[in-house]
Short mmCIF file of C-alpha atoms in Angstrom, two decimals:
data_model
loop_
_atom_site.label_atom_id
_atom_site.label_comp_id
_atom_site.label_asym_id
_atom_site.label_seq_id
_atom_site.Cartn_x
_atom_site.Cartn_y
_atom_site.Cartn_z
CA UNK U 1 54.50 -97.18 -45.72
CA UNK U 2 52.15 -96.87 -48.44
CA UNK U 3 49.71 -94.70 -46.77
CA UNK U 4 52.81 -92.57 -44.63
CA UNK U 5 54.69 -91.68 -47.89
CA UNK U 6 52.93 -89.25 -49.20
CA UNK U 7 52.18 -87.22 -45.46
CA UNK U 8 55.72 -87.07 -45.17
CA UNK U 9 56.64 -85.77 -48.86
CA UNK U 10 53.50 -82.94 -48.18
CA UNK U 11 55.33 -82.02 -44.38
CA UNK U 12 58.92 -81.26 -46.57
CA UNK U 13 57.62 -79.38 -49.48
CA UNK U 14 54.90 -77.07 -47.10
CA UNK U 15 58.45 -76.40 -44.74
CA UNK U 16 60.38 -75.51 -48.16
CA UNK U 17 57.62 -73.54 -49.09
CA UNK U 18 58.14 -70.60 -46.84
CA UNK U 19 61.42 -70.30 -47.76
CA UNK U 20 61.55 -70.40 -51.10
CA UNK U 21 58.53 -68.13 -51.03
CA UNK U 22 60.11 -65.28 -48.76
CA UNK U 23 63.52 -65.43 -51.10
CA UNK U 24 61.29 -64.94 -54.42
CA UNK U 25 58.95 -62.00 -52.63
CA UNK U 26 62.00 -60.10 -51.52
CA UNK U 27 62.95 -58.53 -55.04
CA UNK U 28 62.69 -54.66 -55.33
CA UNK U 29 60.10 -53.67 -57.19
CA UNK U 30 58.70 -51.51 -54.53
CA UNK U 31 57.85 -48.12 -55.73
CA UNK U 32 60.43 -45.81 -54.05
CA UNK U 33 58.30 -44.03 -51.29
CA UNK U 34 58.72 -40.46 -50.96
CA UNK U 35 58.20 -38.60 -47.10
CA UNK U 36 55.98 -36.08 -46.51
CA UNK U 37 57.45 -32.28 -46.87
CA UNK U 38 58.59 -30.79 -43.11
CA UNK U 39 56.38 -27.02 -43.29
CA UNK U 40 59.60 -25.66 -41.06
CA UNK U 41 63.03 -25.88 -42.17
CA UNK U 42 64.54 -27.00 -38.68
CA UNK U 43 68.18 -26.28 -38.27
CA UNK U 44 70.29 -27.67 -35.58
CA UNK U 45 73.52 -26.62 -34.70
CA UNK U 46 76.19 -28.98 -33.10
CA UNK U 47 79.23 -27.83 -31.26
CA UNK U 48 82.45 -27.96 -33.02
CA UNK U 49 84.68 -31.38 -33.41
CA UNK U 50 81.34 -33.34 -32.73
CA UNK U 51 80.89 -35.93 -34.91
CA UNK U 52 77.25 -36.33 -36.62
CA UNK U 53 74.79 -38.27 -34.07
CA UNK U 54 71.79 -40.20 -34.36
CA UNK U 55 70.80 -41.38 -38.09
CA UNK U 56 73.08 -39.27 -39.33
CA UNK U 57 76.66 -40.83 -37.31
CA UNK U 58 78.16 -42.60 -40.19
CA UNK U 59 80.85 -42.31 -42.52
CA UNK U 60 80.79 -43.81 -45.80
CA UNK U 61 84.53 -42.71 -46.54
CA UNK U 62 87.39 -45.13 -45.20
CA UNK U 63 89.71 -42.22 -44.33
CA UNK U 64 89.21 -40.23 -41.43
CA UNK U 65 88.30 -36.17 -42.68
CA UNK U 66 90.18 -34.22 -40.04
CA UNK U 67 92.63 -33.51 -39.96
CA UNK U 68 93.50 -32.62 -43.43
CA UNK U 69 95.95 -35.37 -45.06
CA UNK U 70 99.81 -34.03 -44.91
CA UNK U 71 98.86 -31.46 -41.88
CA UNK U 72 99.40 -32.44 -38.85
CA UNK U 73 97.10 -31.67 -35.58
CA UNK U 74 100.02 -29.13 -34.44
CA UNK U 75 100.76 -27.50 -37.86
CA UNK U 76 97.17 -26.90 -38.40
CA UNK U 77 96.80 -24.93 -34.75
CA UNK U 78 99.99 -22.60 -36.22
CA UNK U 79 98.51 -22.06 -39.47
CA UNK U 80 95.02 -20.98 -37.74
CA UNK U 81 97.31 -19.03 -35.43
CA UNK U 82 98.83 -17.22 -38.62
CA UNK U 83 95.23 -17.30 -40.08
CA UNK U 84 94.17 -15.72 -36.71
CA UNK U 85 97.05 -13.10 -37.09
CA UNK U 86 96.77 -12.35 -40.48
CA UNK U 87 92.87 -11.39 -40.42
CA UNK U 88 93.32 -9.14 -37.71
CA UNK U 89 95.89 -7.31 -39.01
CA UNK U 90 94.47 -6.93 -42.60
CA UNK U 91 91.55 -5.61 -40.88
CA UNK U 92 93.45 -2.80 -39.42
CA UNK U 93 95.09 -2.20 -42.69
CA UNK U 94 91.52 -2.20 -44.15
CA UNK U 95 90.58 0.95 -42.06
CA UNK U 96 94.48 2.45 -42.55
CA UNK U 97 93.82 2.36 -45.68
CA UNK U 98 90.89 3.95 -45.88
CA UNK U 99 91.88 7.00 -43.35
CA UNK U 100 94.80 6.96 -45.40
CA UNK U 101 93.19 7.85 -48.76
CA UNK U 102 90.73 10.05 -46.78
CA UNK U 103 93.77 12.32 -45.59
CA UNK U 104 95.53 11.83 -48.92
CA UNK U 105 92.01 13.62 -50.57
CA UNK U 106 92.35 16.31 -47.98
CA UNK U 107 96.25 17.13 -48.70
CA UNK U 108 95.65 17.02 -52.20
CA UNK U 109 92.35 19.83 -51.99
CA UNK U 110 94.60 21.90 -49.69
CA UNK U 111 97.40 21.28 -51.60
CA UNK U 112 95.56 22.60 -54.79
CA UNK U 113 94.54 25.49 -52.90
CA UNK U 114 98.51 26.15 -51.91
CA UNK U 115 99.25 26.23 -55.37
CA UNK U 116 96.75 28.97 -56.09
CA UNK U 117 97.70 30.72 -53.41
CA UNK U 118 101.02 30.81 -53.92
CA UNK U 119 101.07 30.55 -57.95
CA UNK U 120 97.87 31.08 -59.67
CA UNK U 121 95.36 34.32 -58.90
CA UNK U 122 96.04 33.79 -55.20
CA UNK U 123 97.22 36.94 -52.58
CA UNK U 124 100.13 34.72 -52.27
CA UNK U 125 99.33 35.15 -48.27
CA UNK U 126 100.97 31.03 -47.61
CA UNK U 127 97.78 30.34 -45.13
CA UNK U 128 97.72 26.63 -46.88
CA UNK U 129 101.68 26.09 -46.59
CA UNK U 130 101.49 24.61 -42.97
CA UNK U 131 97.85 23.02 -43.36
CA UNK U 132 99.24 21.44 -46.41
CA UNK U 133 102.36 20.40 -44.69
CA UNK U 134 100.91 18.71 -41.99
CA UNK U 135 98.27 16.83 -43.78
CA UNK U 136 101.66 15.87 -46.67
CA UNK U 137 103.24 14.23 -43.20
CA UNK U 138 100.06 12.21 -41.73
CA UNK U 139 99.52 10.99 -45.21
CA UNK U 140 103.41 9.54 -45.40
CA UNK U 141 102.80 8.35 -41.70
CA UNK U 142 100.19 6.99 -42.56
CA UNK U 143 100.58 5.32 -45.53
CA UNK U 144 103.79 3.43 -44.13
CA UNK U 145 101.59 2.13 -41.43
CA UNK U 146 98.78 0.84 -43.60
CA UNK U 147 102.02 -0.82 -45.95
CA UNK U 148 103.24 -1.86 -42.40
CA UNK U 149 100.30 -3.90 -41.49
CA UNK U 150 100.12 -5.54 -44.67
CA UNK U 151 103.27 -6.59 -45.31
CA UNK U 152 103.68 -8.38 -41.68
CA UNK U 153 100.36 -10.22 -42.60
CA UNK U 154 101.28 -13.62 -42.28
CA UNK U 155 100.11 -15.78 -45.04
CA UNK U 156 98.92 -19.16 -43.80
CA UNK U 157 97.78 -20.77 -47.14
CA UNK U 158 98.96 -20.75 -50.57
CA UNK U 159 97.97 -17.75 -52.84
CA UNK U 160 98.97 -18.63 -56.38
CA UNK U 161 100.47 -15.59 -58.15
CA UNK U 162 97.44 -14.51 -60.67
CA UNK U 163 95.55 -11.48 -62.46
CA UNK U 164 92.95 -10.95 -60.12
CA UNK U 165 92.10 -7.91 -57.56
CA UNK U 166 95.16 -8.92 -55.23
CA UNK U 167 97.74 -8.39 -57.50
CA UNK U 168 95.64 -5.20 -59.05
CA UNK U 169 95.64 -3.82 -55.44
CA UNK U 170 99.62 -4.37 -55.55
CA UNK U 171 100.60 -3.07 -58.97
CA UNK U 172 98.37 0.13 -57.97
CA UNK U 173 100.24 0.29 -54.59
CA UNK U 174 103.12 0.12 -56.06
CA UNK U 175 102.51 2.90 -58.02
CA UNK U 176 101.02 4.67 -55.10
CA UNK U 177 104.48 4.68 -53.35
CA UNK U 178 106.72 5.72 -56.05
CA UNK U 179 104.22 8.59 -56.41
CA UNK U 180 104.47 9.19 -52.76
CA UNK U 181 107.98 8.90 -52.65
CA UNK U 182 108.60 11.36 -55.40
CA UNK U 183 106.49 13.53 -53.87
CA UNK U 184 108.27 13.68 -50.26
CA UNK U 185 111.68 14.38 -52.41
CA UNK U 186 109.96 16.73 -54.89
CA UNK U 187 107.90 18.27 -51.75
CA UNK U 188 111.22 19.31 -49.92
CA UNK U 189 113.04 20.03 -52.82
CA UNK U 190 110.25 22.71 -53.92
CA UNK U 191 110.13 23.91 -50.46
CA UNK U 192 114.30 24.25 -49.70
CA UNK U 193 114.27 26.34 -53.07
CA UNK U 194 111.70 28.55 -52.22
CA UNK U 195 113.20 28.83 -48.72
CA UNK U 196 116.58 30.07 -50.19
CA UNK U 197 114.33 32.34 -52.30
CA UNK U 198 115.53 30.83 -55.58
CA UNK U 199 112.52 31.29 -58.24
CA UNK U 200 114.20 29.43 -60.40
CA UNK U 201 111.82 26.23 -62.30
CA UNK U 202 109.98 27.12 -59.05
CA UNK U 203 107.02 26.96 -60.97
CA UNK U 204 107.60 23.90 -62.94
CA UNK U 205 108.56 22.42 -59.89
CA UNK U 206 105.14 22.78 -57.76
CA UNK U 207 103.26 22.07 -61.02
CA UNK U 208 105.24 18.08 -61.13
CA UNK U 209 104.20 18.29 -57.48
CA UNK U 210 100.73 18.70 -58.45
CA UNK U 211 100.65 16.40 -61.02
CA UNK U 212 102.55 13.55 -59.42
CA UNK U 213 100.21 14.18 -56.06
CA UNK U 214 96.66 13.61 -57.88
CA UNK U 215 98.59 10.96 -60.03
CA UNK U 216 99.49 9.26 -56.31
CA UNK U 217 95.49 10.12 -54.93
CA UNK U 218 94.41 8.38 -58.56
CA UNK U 219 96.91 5.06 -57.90
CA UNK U 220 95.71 4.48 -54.30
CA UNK U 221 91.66 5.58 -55.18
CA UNK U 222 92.72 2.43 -57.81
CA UNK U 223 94.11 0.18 -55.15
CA UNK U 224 90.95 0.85 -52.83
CA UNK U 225 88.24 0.85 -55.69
CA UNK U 226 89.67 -2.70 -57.23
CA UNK U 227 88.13 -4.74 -54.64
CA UNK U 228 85.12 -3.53 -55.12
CA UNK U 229 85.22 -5.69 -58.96
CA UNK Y 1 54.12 -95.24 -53.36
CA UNK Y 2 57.97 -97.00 -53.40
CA UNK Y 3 60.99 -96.12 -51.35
CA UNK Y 4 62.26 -94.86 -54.74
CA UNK Y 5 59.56 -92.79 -55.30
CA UNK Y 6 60.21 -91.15 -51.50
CA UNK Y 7 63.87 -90.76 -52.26
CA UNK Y 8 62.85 -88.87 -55.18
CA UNK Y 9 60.44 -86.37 -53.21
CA UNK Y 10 62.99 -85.91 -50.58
CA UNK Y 11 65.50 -85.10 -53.13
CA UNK Y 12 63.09 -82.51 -54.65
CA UNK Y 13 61.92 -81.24 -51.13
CA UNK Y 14 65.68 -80.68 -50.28
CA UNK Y 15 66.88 -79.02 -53.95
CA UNK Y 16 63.57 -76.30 -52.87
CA UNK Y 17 64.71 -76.03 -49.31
CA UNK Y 18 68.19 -74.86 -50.48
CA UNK Y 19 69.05 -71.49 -50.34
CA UNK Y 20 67.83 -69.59 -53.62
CA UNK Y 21 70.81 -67.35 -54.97
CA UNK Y 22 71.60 -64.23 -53.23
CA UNK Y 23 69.65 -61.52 -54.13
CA UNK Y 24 70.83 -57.82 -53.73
CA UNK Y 25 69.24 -56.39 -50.55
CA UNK Y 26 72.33 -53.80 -50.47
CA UNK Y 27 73.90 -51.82 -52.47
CA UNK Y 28 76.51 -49.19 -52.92
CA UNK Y 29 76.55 -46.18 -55.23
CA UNK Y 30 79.83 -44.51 -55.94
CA UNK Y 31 80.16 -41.13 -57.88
CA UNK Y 32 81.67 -37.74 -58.76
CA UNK Y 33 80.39 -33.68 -59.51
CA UNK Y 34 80.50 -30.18 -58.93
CA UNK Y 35 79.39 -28.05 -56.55
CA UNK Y 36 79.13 -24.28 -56.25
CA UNK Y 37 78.70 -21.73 -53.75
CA UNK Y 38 77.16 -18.14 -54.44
CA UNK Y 39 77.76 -15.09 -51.77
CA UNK Y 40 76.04 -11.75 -52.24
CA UNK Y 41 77.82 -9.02 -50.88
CA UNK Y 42 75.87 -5.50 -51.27
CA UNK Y 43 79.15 -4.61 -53.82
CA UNK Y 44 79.11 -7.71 -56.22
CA UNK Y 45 78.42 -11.46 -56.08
CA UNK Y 46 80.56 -14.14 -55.52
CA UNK Y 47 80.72 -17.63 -57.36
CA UNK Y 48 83.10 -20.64 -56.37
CA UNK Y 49 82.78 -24.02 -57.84
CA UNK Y 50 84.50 -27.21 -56.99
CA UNK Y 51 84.86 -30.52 -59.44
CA UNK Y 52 86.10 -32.20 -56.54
CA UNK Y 53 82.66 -33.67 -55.09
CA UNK Y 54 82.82 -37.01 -54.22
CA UNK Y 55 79.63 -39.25 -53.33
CA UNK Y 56 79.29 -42.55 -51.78
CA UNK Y 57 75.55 -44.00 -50.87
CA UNK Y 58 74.13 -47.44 -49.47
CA UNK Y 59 70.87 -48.96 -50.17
CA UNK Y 60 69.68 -51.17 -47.20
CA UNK Y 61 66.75 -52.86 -45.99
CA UNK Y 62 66.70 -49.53 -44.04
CA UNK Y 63 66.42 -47.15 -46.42
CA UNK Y 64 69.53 -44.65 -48.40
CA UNK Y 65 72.35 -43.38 -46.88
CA UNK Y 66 74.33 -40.56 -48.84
CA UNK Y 67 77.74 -39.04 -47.56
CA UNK Y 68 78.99 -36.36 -49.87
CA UNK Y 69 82.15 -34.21 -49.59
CA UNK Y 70 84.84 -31.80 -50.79
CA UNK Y 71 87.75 -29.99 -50.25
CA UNK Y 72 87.22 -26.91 -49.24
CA UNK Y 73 90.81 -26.08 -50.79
CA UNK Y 74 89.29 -27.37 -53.86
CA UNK Y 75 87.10 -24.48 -54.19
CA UNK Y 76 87.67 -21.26 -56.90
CA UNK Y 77 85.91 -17.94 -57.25
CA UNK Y 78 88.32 -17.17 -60.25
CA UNK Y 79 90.57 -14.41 -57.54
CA UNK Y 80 93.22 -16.40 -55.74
CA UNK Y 81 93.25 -13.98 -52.52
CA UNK Y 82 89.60 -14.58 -52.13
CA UNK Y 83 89.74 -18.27 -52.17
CA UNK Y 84 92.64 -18.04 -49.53
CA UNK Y 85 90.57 -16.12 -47.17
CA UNK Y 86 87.68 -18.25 -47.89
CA UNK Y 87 89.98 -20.83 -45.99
CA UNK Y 88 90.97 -18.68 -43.31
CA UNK Y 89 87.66 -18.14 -42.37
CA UNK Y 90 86.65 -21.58 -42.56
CA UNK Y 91 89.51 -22.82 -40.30
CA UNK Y 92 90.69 -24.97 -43.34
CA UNK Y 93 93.70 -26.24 -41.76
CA UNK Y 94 91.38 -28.21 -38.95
CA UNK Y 95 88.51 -28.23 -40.88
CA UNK Y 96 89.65 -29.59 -44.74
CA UNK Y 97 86.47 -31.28 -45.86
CA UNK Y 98 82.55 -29.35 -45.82
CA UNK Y 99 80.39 -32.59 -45.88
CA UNK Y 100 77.01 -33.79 -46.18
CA UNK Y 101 75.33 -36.86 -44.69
CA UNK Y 102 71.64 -37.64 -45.81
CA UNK Y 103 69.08 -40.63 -44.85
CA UNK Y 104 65.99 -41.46 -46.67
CA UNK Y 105 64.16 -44.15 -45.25
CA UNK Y 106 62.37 -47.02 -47.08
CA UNK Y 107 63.92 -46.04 -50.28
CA UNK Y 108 64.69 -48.66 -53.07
CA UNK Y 109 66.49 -48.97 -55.91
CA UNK Y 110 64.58 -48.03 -59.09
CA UNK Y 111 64.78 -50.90 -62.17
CA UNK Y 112 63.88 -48.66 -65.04
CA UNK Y 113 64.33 -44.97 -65.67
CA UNK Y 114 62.12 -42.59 -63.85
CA UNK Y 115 62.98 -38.97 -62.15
CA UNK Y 116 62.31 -38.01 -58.55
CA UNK Y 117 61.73 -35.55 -56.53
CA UNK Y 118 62.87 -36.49 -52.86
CA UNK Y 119 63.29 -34.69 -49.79
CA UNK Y 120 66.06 -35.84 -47.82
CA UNK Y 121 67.21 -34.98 -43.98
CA UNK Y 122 70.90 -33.96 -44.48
CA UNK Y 123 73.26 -32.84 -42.11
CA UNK Y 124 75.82 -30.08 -43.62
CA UNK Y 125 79.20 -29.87 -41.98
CA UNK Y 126 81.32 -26.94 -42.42
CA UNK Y 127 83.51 -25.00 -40.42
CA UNK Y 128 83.39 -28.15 -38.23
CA UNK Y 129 79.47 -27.38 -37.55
CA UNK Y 130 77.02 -29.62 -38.22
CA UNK Y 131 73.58 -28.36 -39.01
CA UNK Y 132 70.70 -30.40 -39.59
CA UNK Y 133 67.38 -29.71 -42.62
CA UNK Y 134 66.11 -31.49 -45.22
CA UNK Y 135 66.57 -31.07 -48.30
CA UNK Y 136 65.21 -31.21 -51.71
CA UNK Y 137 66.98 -33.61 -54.10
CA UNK Y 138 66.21 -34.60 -57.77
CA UNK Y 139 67.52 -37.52 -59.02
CA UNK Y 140 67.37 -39.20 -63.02
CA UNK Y 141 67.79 -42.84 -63.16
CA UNK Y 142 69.18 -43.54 -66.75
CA UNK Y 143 68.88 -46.95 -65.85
CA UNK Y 144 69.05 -48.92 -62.97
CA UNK Y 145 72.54 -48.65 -62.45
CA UNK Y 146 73.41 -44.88 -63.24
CA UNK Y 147 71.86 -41.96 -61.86
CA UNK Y 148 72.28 -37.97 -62.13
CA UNK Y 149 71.89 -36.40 -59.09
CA UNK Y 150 70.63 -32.39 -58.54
CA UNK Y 151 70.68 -30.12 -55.35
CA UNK Y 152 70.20 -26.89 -53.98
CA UNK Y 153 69.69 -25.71 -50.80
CA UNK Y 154 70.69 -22.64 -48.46
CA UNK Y 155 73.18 -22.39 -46.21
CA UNK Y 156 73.74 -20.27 -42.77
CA UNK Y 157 77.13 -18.91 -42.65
CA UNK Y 158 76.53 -17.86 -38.86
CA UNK Y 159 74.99 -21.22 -38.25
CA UNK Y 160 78.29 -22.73 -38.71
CA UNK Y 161 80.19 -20.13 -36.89
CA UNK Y 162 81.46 -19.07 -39.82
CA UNK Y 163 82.99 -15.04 -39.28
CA UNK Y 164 81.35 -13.36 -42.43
CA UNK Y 165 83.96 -11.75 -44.49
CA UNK Y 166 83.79 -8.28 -44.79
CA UNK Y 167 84.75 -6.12 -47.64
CA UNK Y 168 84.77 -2.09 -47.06
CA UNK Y 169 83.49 -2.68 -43.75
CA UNK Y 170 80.51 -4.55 -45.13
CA UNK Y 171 79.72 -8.07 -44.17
CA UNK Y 172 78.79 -10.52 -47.22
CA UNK Y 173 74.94 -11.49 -46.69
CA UNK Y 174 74.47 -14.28 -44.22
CA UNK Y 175 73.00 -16.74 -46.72
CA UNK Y 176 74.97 -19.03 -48.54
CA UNK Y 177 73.38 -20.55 -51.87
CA UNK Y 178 74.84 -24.51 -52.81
CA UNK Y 179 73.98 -26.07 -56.25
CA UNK Y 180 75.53 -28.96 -57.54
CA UNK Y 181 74.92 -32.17 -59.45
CA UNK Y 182 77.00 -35.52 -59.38
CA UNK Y 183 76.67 -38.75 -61.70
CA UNK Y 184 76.69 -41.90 -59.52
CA UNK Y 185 76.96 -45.27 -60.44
CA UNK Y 186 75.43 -48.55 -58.53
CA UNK Y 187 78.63 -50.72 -57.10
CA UNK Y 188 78.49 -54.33 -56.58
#
């Protein structure tokens, strides 16, 4: 026993020894290695709904991301519908708009040139009257479409009301169309009275119609210009 | 030697063959921060930010794992109409979250303060699309339980399918700057 003792104390502490050893060597003190820099930038693109694959397939959040909590898998097909809707028509507005304010320029140079024509230093000859008139009724036309396509623009997501370009882009339509307005009433108003050859405030008359048609061509330059800020 | 004297080195033996007391070989990091977006568009420049960034990591015997997102309703450019078409092109309703997964193998957790530079292979989901590059990362260990975290990187808004916006007729520019930072925190 004497001789056996020991051998058998040696046999247990060398089999604790690895143990022990390979708890007391796993603590981090390893310096935090760094890889090597790709030269490329390599960018892979995955198809849509796919989850991430490979290394990168985990999720470290509980929840599931998609869809988005409180929308449902069919309400968030109708509001990409309305999304879907809403961008196309706003893009047609976008180029209303801008043939609108293009036509709007021309009535207002021809109109100017009516007006000296027919009441400044002008032969008084009425070559712009119809020119004029046509151009005053493609701007109304179109203007009412270009409103048209924006205000049937569905709105699929929230737009708090706030002071920003939107609501500039409003406030100067707005004023576009009471200027627009005025000028269809004040346009056939002018144009009955000279008809019945009344003179009377004739003047004054074509010179509010001047000044409310640049004041309409300055509100709807406004509403175009304010997205560019 | 006695039997007593064997009991003894058995006892000792057994106390050094008992399991030593856990040490951390994992661990999670939790945290929250900002992140911004920048768009040129030949007219002006756009900025959104979002506070809504939320971070969760794991430190393995593998390596780190990082998973980062935010709301993409979360974001503002300051103009209310712009952030609602932001999530009309980016199909918000199916597609609520723009995400980012990253690995970095072999890394450890620091235990003392010490800044680095690390270049991480993240995958960026938006618009549903992941796309896959590495990216550089700095990160500031206050101690060994707190860390500040710094990005940026560039973004592909056709690589995610994304329809760039167009304003006058003229598409924004293609390239989509992120910043951000985030504060995280080591998690039992």
């Amino acid at each position: 026993m004497s001789t056996v003792t020991p051998f058998i104390a040696s046999v247990l502490l060398l089999a604790a020894a690895p143990a022990w050893a390979a708890k007391t060597t796993k603590a981090p003190s390893k310096p935090q290695p760094v890889p090597a820099a790709e030269p490329d930038r390599a960018v892979t693109a995955a198809e849509p709904d796919q989850p991430a694959r490979g290394a990168l397939d985990f999720n470290l959040f509980d929840e599931p991301g998609s869809p988005a909590a409180g929308v449902a898998a069919s309400d968030a097909d109708a509001i990409t519908d309305k999304a879907r809707t809403r961008r196309s028509r706003l893009r047609t507005h976008q180029v209303l708009g801008g043939t609108t304010w293009t036509v709007m320029a021309a009535t207002a140079v021809v109109g100017q040139l009516n007006y000296n024509d027919s009441y400044g230093s002008g032969a008084g000859s009425g070559k712009w009257l119809w020119p004029h008139r046509i151009l005053s009724y493609s701007t109304a036309l179109l203007f009412a479409g270009t409103a048209t396509f924006a205000l049937i623009a569905p709105e699929p997501y929230e737009r708090p009301l706030a002071l920003d370009t939107a609501l500039l882009h409003r406030i100067a339509v707005v004023g576009a169309t009471a200027g627009l307005l005025t000028q269809v009433v004040l346009g056939f108003m002018t144009a009955r009275q000279a008809d019945a050859g009344n003179s009377r405030d004739l003047k004054t008359m074509a010179k509010t119609h001047q000044i409310v048609g640049y004041a309409t061509l300055g509100f709807l330059t406004l509403a175009g210009a304010v997205w560019l800020f | 030697m006695t039997t007593r004297h064997l009991l003894l080195v058995l006892l000792f033996a057994s106390l050094l063959a008992q399991p030593a007391p856990a040490l951390a070989d994992s661990a999670k990091l939790v945290g929250k921060g900002s992140v911004s977006y920048r768009l040129v568009h030949k007219f002006h420049k756009v900025t959104g930010n979002s506070s809504m960034l939320d971070v969760r990591a794991v430190v393995d015997d593998t390596g780190l794992k990082v998973m980062a997102r935010t709301p993409v309703t979360s974001f503002s450019s300051g103009n209310a109409n712009r952030d609602a078409h932001a999530l009309e092109v980016l199909d918000a309703a199916h597609f609520p979250f723009v995400s980012v997964r990253a690995t970095l193998s072999g890394f450890r957790l620091p235990t003392q303060p010490q800044t680095n530079k690390l270049r991480m292979e993240c995958q960026v989901e938006l618009h549903g699309v992941a796309v896959t590059h590495p990216v550089d990362v700095t990160v500031t260990w206050k101690d060994s339980k707190t860390a500040t975290v710094a990005f940026e990187f560039d973004e592909s808004l056709t690589a995610h399918k994304v329809e760039r916006p167009s304003l006058m007729y003229v598409a924004v520019d293609d390239k989509l700057k992120i910043t951000g930072q985030a504060n995280l925190e080591v998690r039992p």
